[in-house]
């Protein structure tokens, strides 16, 4: 039997916990994200119950952010300045480690999902790619030069500035990037809640031909163009709730090509954009499968 | 005596050739970029003349682009689809290799400059940083996870989309990103020639308090904010002719802080932005010093 690992996709709305070793060997449970005490206790309970009959080698956590990823920082493993009520300065790694006594790996939810897609999904053998999520929030992670993208902190791809469409009077719902002296950011203009606020109805309830989808494709495409010019990824994977609208990915592919206007001379963009901008192969499992992959890295590091 | 290397900063306006081993041991010559035949012959002549009394171990080239960096491509080492007259599809590496018979390394001008600043300048010991140039063109390179940033092709950081300032009626001068269905890109709005076209006078002739500098800082800052959110660099170095205006760097620092609005919680941004956004320590030598560093990598690779 394969080694068994634990994975936590720590989302702002929902936690997904799983044990197993690969996408076809997963025992999952998901529950609402309430306060940290209750939520983390429930996660610990999930792993303790399973640990007794199949010991867990290590646990990986892909978390909503911002988070502290610097090993040498006193707040390593914390969710830091999140506006999410009750969760600012939460020592998520410390809590899991103290209760379960196994190596714990920690990264952003989007970097975890990127790792899942790299091992089992749409980014196999790529060294440079981006995983985006467009849902309650907008974020991005990925690999560059074969390693997960970190730096000063970690990417906050949802907060790049985008030009507002000339016909869009909505300024965006990001509390940081909605002021006179700031700018309108990608997340503020294009997240699920932003769509709901702009149109007065949820994305799920918008008809197939509603102009909302054209505007959404416009913003997502503009962001992709900027990522392409900044990182030169070999592929872009887009997950998240808003992408469940089937028509959207096609609109985005069309618009990205139109906007780049053949400037970047690469066959992937010029000739096969449908293989360049793709949905996650692991679907909504990308995050938790990636968290399991993070756990495998932690197990190797701790040997 | 140290080994001797050759470096070429192949710019669209000017070629700089040098031999030596470090910034204080450089013999340089620079000349106008005319047609490929004449320009490359002159470069080869420079190295041949010096090779006889101090043999050159390898040559590094930091070139204007777009360029082909894929080892397995039939056009590896070429300048590819540049709009610069006469230079599209120029086999620059092949020409240098054929004439001088030494290992040749090849990268973008901005990646070369980044490497120079990494070894000798403002980015020592950093693993993730960006080198931007704002001059005749606008471009960026850098290191991510300790290695030069490449990918599908190479970054084209000057072509990210930026929101036009509400008072700016100028659409930008980028021939690719100036159409109804495209967007206004950073280079199109903020390069030296764009400034000249917008204001009817060159950047050098604009007074210290001309509003052009506030607008320039606005665009550069917006671009930096997007790079910070996408790559999370540990530092941003900005070179190029437009940055010679002394007041500009201060305006940019101020504006970046204002725009980010404390969203990214990192001391480098919140408390010491003057060490975060900096000018190149090597000044206008960054490119050619970096090309010498590229040559050192080629020498190691070929052993």
Coordinates of C-alpha atoms in Angstrom, one line a residue, chain A:
Chain A
X1 CA 0.0 0.0 0.0
X2 CA 1.2 3.5 -0.8
X3 CA 2.2 5.9 1.9
X4 CA -0.7 8.0 3.2
X5 CA -0.6 11.8 3.3
X6 CA -3.0 14.4 4.5
X7 CA -4.1 17.5 2.6
X8 CA -6.0 20.6 3.6
X9 CA -7.5 23.0 1.2
X10 CA -8.1 25.9 3.5
X11 CA -10.5 28.1 1.8
X12 CA -12.2 31.3 3.0
X13 CA -15.6 29.7 2.5
X14 CA -14.9 26.0 2.9
X15 CA -12.2 23.6 4.2
X16 CA -11.6 20.4 2.3
X17 CA -9.6 17.7 4.2
X18 CA -8.3 14.5 2.6
X19 CA -6.1 11.6 3.2
X20 CA -4.6 9.4 0.5
X21 CA -1.8 9.3 -2.0
X22 CA -3.2 10.3 -5.4
X23 CA -6.4 11.6 -7.1
X24 CA -7.9 8.1 -7.2
X25 CA -7.1 7.2 -3.6
X26 CA -8.7 10.0 -1.6
X27 CA -10.9 10.1 1.4
X28 CA -12.4 13.6 1.6
X29 CA -14.5 15.6 3.9
X30 CA -15.5 19.3 3.5
X31 CA -17.1 21.7 5.9
X32 CA -17.8 25.4 6.2
X33 CA -15.0 27.7 7.4
X34 CA -16.3 29.1 10.6
X35 CA -14.0 30.6 13.3
X36 CA -10.4 29.3 13.4
X37 CA -10.8 27.3 16.7
X38 CA -13.8 25.4 15.5
X39 CA -12.6 24.9 12.0
X40 CA -9.1 23.7 12.8
X41 CA -10.4 21.4 15.6
X42 CA -12.6 19.8 13.0
X43 CA -9.7 19.4 10.6
X44 CA -7.6 17.8 13.3
X45 CA -10.4 15.5 14.2
X46 CA -10.7 14.3 10.6
X47 CA -7.0 13.3 10.5
X48 CA -6.9 11.8 14.0
X49 CA -9.8 9.5 13.1
X50 CA -8.0 8.2 10.0
X51 CA -4.5 8.2 11.4
X52 CA -5.3 5.2 13.6
X53 CA -5.9 2.7 10.8
X54 CA -3.6 4.3 8.1
X55 CA -0.8 6.4 9.6
X56 CA -0.3 9.8 8.0
X57 CA 3.3 10.5 6.9
X58 CA 2.9 14.3 6.5
X59 CA 0.3 17.0 6.0
X60 CA 0.1 19.7 3.3
X61 CA -1.9 22.9 3.6
X62 CA -2.9 25.1 0.7
X63 CA -4.4 28.1 2.3
X64 CA -6.3 31.4 1.6
X65 CA -4.1 34.3 2.3
X66 CA -2.2 36.4 2.7
X67 CA 0.1 33.9 4.5
X68 CA 3.6 34.0 5.9
X69 CA 5.9 31.5 4.0
X70 CA 9.3 32.6 5.4
X71 CA 10.9 29.8 7.4
X72 CA 12.8 32.2 9.5
X73 CA 9.9 34.5 10.4
X74 CA 8.3 34.3 13.9
X75 CA 4.9 34.2 12.1
X76 CA 5.8 31.4 9.7
X77 CA 2.7 29.3 9.0
X78 CA 0.3 32.0 9.9
X79 CA -2.6 33.5 7.9
X80 CA -1.6 37.1 8.3
X81 CA -3.5 40.3 7.4
X82 CA -6.7 38.7 6.0
X83 CA -9.9 40.8 6.2
X84 CA -11.7 37.6 6.9
X85 CA -13.3 38.0 10.4
X86 CA -11.4 36.2 13.2
X87 CA -8.7 34.8 10.9
X88 CA -6.1 37.5 11.0
X89 CA -2.9 36.3 12.6
X90 CA -4.0 32.6 12.8
X91 CA -1.2 30.1 13.4
X92 CA -2.6 27.4 11.2
X93 CA 0.6 25.4 10.8
X94 CA 1.4 25.5 14.5
X95 CA -2.1 24.3 15.4
X96 CA -1.9 21.3 13.0
X97 CA 1.6 20.4 14.0
X98 CA 0.9 20.5 17.7
X99 CA -2.1 18.2 17.4
X100 CA -0.8 15.7 14.9
X101 CA 3.0 15.6 15.3
X102 CA 3.9 15.1 11.6
X103 CA 5.8 17.3 9.2
X104 CA 3.6 20.1 7.7
X105 CA 4.0 21.9 4.4
X106 CA 2.3 25.2 3.8
X107 CA 1.6 27.3 0.8
X108 CA -1.1 29.3 -0.9
X109 CA -4.3 27.6 -2.1
X110 CA -3.4 28.5 -5.7
X111 CA 0.2 27.2 -5.4
X112 CA -1.1 23.9 -4.0
X113 CA -3.6 23.7 -6.9
X114 CA -0.8 24.4 -9.3
X115 CA 1.2 21.6 -7.8
X116 CA -1.7 19.2 -8.1
X117 CA -2.2 20.0 -11.8
X118 CA 1.6 19.7 -12.3
X119 CA 1.7 16.2 -10.9
X120 CA -1.6 14.8 -12.1
X121 CA -3.4 17.3 -14.4
X122 CA -3.0 19.9 -17.1
X123 CA 0.6 21.0 -16.4
X124 CA 2.5 17.7 -16.4
X125 CA 6.2 18.3 -17.3
X126 CA 5.8 22.0 -17.6
X127 CA 8.4 24.1 -15.7
X128 CA 6.6 27.5 -16.1
X129 CA 2.9 27.8 -15.8
X130 CA 0.1 29.7 -14.0
X131 CA -2.9 28.4 -12.1
X132 CA -5.6 31.0 -11.7
X133 CA -8.8 30.8 -9.7
X134 CA -11.8 33.0 -10.3
X135 CA -14.5 32.6 -7.7
X136 CA -15.2 34.2 -4.4
X137 CA -11.7 35.7 -4.7
X138 CA -9.3 35.9 -7.6
X139 CA -5.8 34.6 -7.2
X140 CA -2.9 32.9 -9.0
X141 CA 0.1 30.8 -8.3
X142 CA 2.3 28.6 -10.4
X143 CA 5.7 27.2 -11.2
X144 CA 8.6 29.2 -12.5
X145 CA 11.9 27.6 -13.3
X146 CA 10.4 24.3 -12.0
X147 CA 9.6 25.6 -8.5
X148 CA 6.6 27.1 -6.9
X149 CA 6.5 30.9 -7.2
X150 CA 7.4 32.7 -4.0
X151 CA 9.3 35.9 -3.4
X152 CA 9.1 38.8 -1.1
X153 CA 5.8 37.3 0.1
X154 CA 3.7 35.3 -2.5
X155 CA 1.9 36.4 -5.6
X156 CA -1.3 38.3 -5.2
X157 CA -2.3 38.0 -8.8
X158 CA -5.9 39.1 -8.2
X159 CA -4.7 42.6 -7.3
X160 CA -3.0 43.7 -10.5
X161 CA -4.6 46.8 -11.9
X162 CA -6.8 46.6 -14.9
X163 CA -8.3 49.3 -17.1
X164 CA -12.1 49.5 -16.6
X165 CA -14.1 48.8 -19.7
X166 CA -15.5 52.1 -21.2
X167 CA -19.0 50.9 -20.6
X168 CA -18.5 49.6 -17.1
X169 CA -19.5 52.1 -14.4
X170 CA -18.8 49.6 -11.6
X171 CA -15.6 50.6 -9.7
X172 CA -14.9 47.2 -8.1
X173 CA -15.4 45.8 -4.6
X174 CA -11.9 45.5 -3.4
X175 CA -11.6 47.5 -0.2
X176 CA -7.9 48.2 -0.8
X177 CA -8.0 49.0 -4.5
X178 CA -11.1 51.1 -4.9
X179 CA -10.0 54.5 -3.7
X180 CA -9.3 57.7 -5.6
X181 CA -5.5 57.3 -5.3
X182 CA -5.4 53.6 -6.0
X183 CA -6.8 51.7 -9.0
X184 CA -9.4 49.0 -9.8
X185 CA -7.9 45.6 -9.4
X186 CA -8.7 42.3 -11.2
X187 CA -10.4 40.7 -8.2
X188 CA -12.4 43.9 -7.5
X189 CA -13.8 43.9 -11.0
X190 CA -14.1 40.2 -11.8
X191 CA -14.7 38.0 -8.7
X192 CA -18.0 36.2 -8.3
X193 CA -19.2 38.7 -5.6
X194 CA -18.2 41.6 -7.9
X195 CA -20.3 40.2 -10.7
X196 CA -23.2 39.8 -8.3
X197 CA -22.9 43.4 -7.1
X198 CA -22.5 44.8 -10.6
X199 CA -25.5 42.9 -12.2
X200 CA -27.7 42.5 -9.1
X201 CA -27.8 38.7 -9.6
X202 CA -25.4 35.8 -9.0
X203 CA -23.2 34.5 -11.8
X204 CA -25.1 31.2 -11.8
X205 CA -28.4 33.0 -12.5
X206 CA -27.0 35.0 -15.5
X207 CA -28.2 33.8 -18.9
X208 CA -25.8 32.3 -21.4
X209 CA -25.9 35.4 -23.6
X210 CA -25.9 38.0 -20.8
X211 CA -23.3 40.7 -21.6
X212 CA -21.9 40.0 -18.1
X213 CA -19.9 37.1 -19.6
X214 CA -18.4 39.3 -22.4
X215 CA -17.3 41.8 -19.7
X216 CA -16.0 39.0 -17.5
X217 CA -14.0 37.6 -20.5
X218 CA -12.7 41.1 -21.2
X219 CA -11.2 41.4 -17.6
X220 CA -9.9 37.9 -17.4
X221 CA -8.2 38.3 -20.8
X222 CA -6.6 41.6 -19.9
X223 CA -5.2 40.0 -16.8
X224 CA -3.9 37.0 -18.7
X225 CA -2.2 39.3 -21.3
X226 CA -0.4 40.9 -18.4
X227 CA 0.7 37.6 -16.9
X228 CA 1.8 36.4 -20.3
X229 CA 4.0 39.5 -20.8
X230 CA 5.4 39.4 -17.2
X231 CA 6.0 35.6 -16.7
X232 CA 5.9 34.1 -20.2
X233 CA 4.1 30.9 -18.9
X234 CA 3.9 27.8 -21.0
X235 CA 0.3 27.3 -20.1
X236 CA -2.5 29.0 -18.1
X237 CA -5.0 26.9 -16.1
X238 CA -8.1 28.6 -14.8
X239 CA -10.3 27.2 -12.1
X240 CA -12.8 28.5 -9.6
X241 CA -16.5 28.8 -9.4
X242 CA -17.0 31.5 -12.1
X243 CA -15.3 29.3 -14.7
X244 CA -18.1 26.8 -14.4
X245 CA -20.0 28.9 -16.9
X246 CA -19.2 26.7 -19.9
X247 CA -19.0 29.5 -22.5
X248 CA -16.5 31.6 -20.6
X249 CA -13.3 29.8 -21.4
X250 CA -13.9 30.1 -25.2
X251 CA -14.7 33.8 -24.9
X252 CA -11.4 34.3 -23.0
X253 CA -9.3 32.4 -25.5
X254 CA -10.8 34.6 -28.3
X255 CA -10.2 37.8 -26.5
X256 CA -6.6 37.0 -25.4
X257 CA -5.7 36.4 -29.0
X258 CA -7.4 39.6 -30.1
X259 CA -5.7 41.7 -27.4
X260 CA -2.2 40.3 -27.9
X261 CA -2.6 41.0 -31.6
X262 CA 0.1 38.5 -32.6
X263 CA 2.8 40.4 -30.6
X264 CA 4.1 37.4 -28.8
X265 CA 5.4 35.1 -31.5
X266 CA 4.8 31.6 -30.1
X267 CA 2.9 28.8 -31.7
X268 CA 1.1 28.1 -28.4
X269 CA -0.6 31.6 -28.7
X270 CA -0.8 32.0 -32.4
X271 CA -2.0 28.5 -33.4
X272 CA -3.3 26.5 -30.4
X273 CA -4.7 28.8 -27.8
X274 CA -7.2 26.1 -26.8
X275 CA -4.3 24.1 -25.4
X276 CA -2.7 27.2 -23.9
X277 CA -5.6 28.5 -21.8
X278 CA -7.3 25.5 -20.2
X279 CA -9.5 24.4 -17.3
X280 CA -8.0 22.3 -14.5
X281 CA -8.0 18.6 -15.3
X282 CA -8.5 17.8 -11.7
X283 CA -11.5 20.1 -11.6
X284 CA -12.5 21.2 -8.0
X285 CA -10.1 18.6 -6.6
X286 CA -6.9 20.5 -7.8
X287 CA -6.5 22.2 -4.4
X288 CA -6.7 19.2 -2.1
X289 CA -4.8 16.9 -4.4
X290 CA -2.1 19.6 -4.5
X291 CA -2.1 19.8 -0.7
X292 CA -1.4 16.1 -0.7
X293 CA 1.6 16.8 -3.1
X294 CA 2.8 19.5 -0.7
X295 CA 2.7 16.9 2.1
X296 CA 5.0 14.6 0.0
X297 CA 7.5 17.5 -0.3
X298 CA 7.3 18.0 3.5
X299 CA 8.0 14.3 4.1
X300 CA 11.0 14.4 1.8
X301 CA 12.4 17.6 3.4
X302 CA 12.1 16.2 6.9
X303 CA 13.9 12.9 6.3

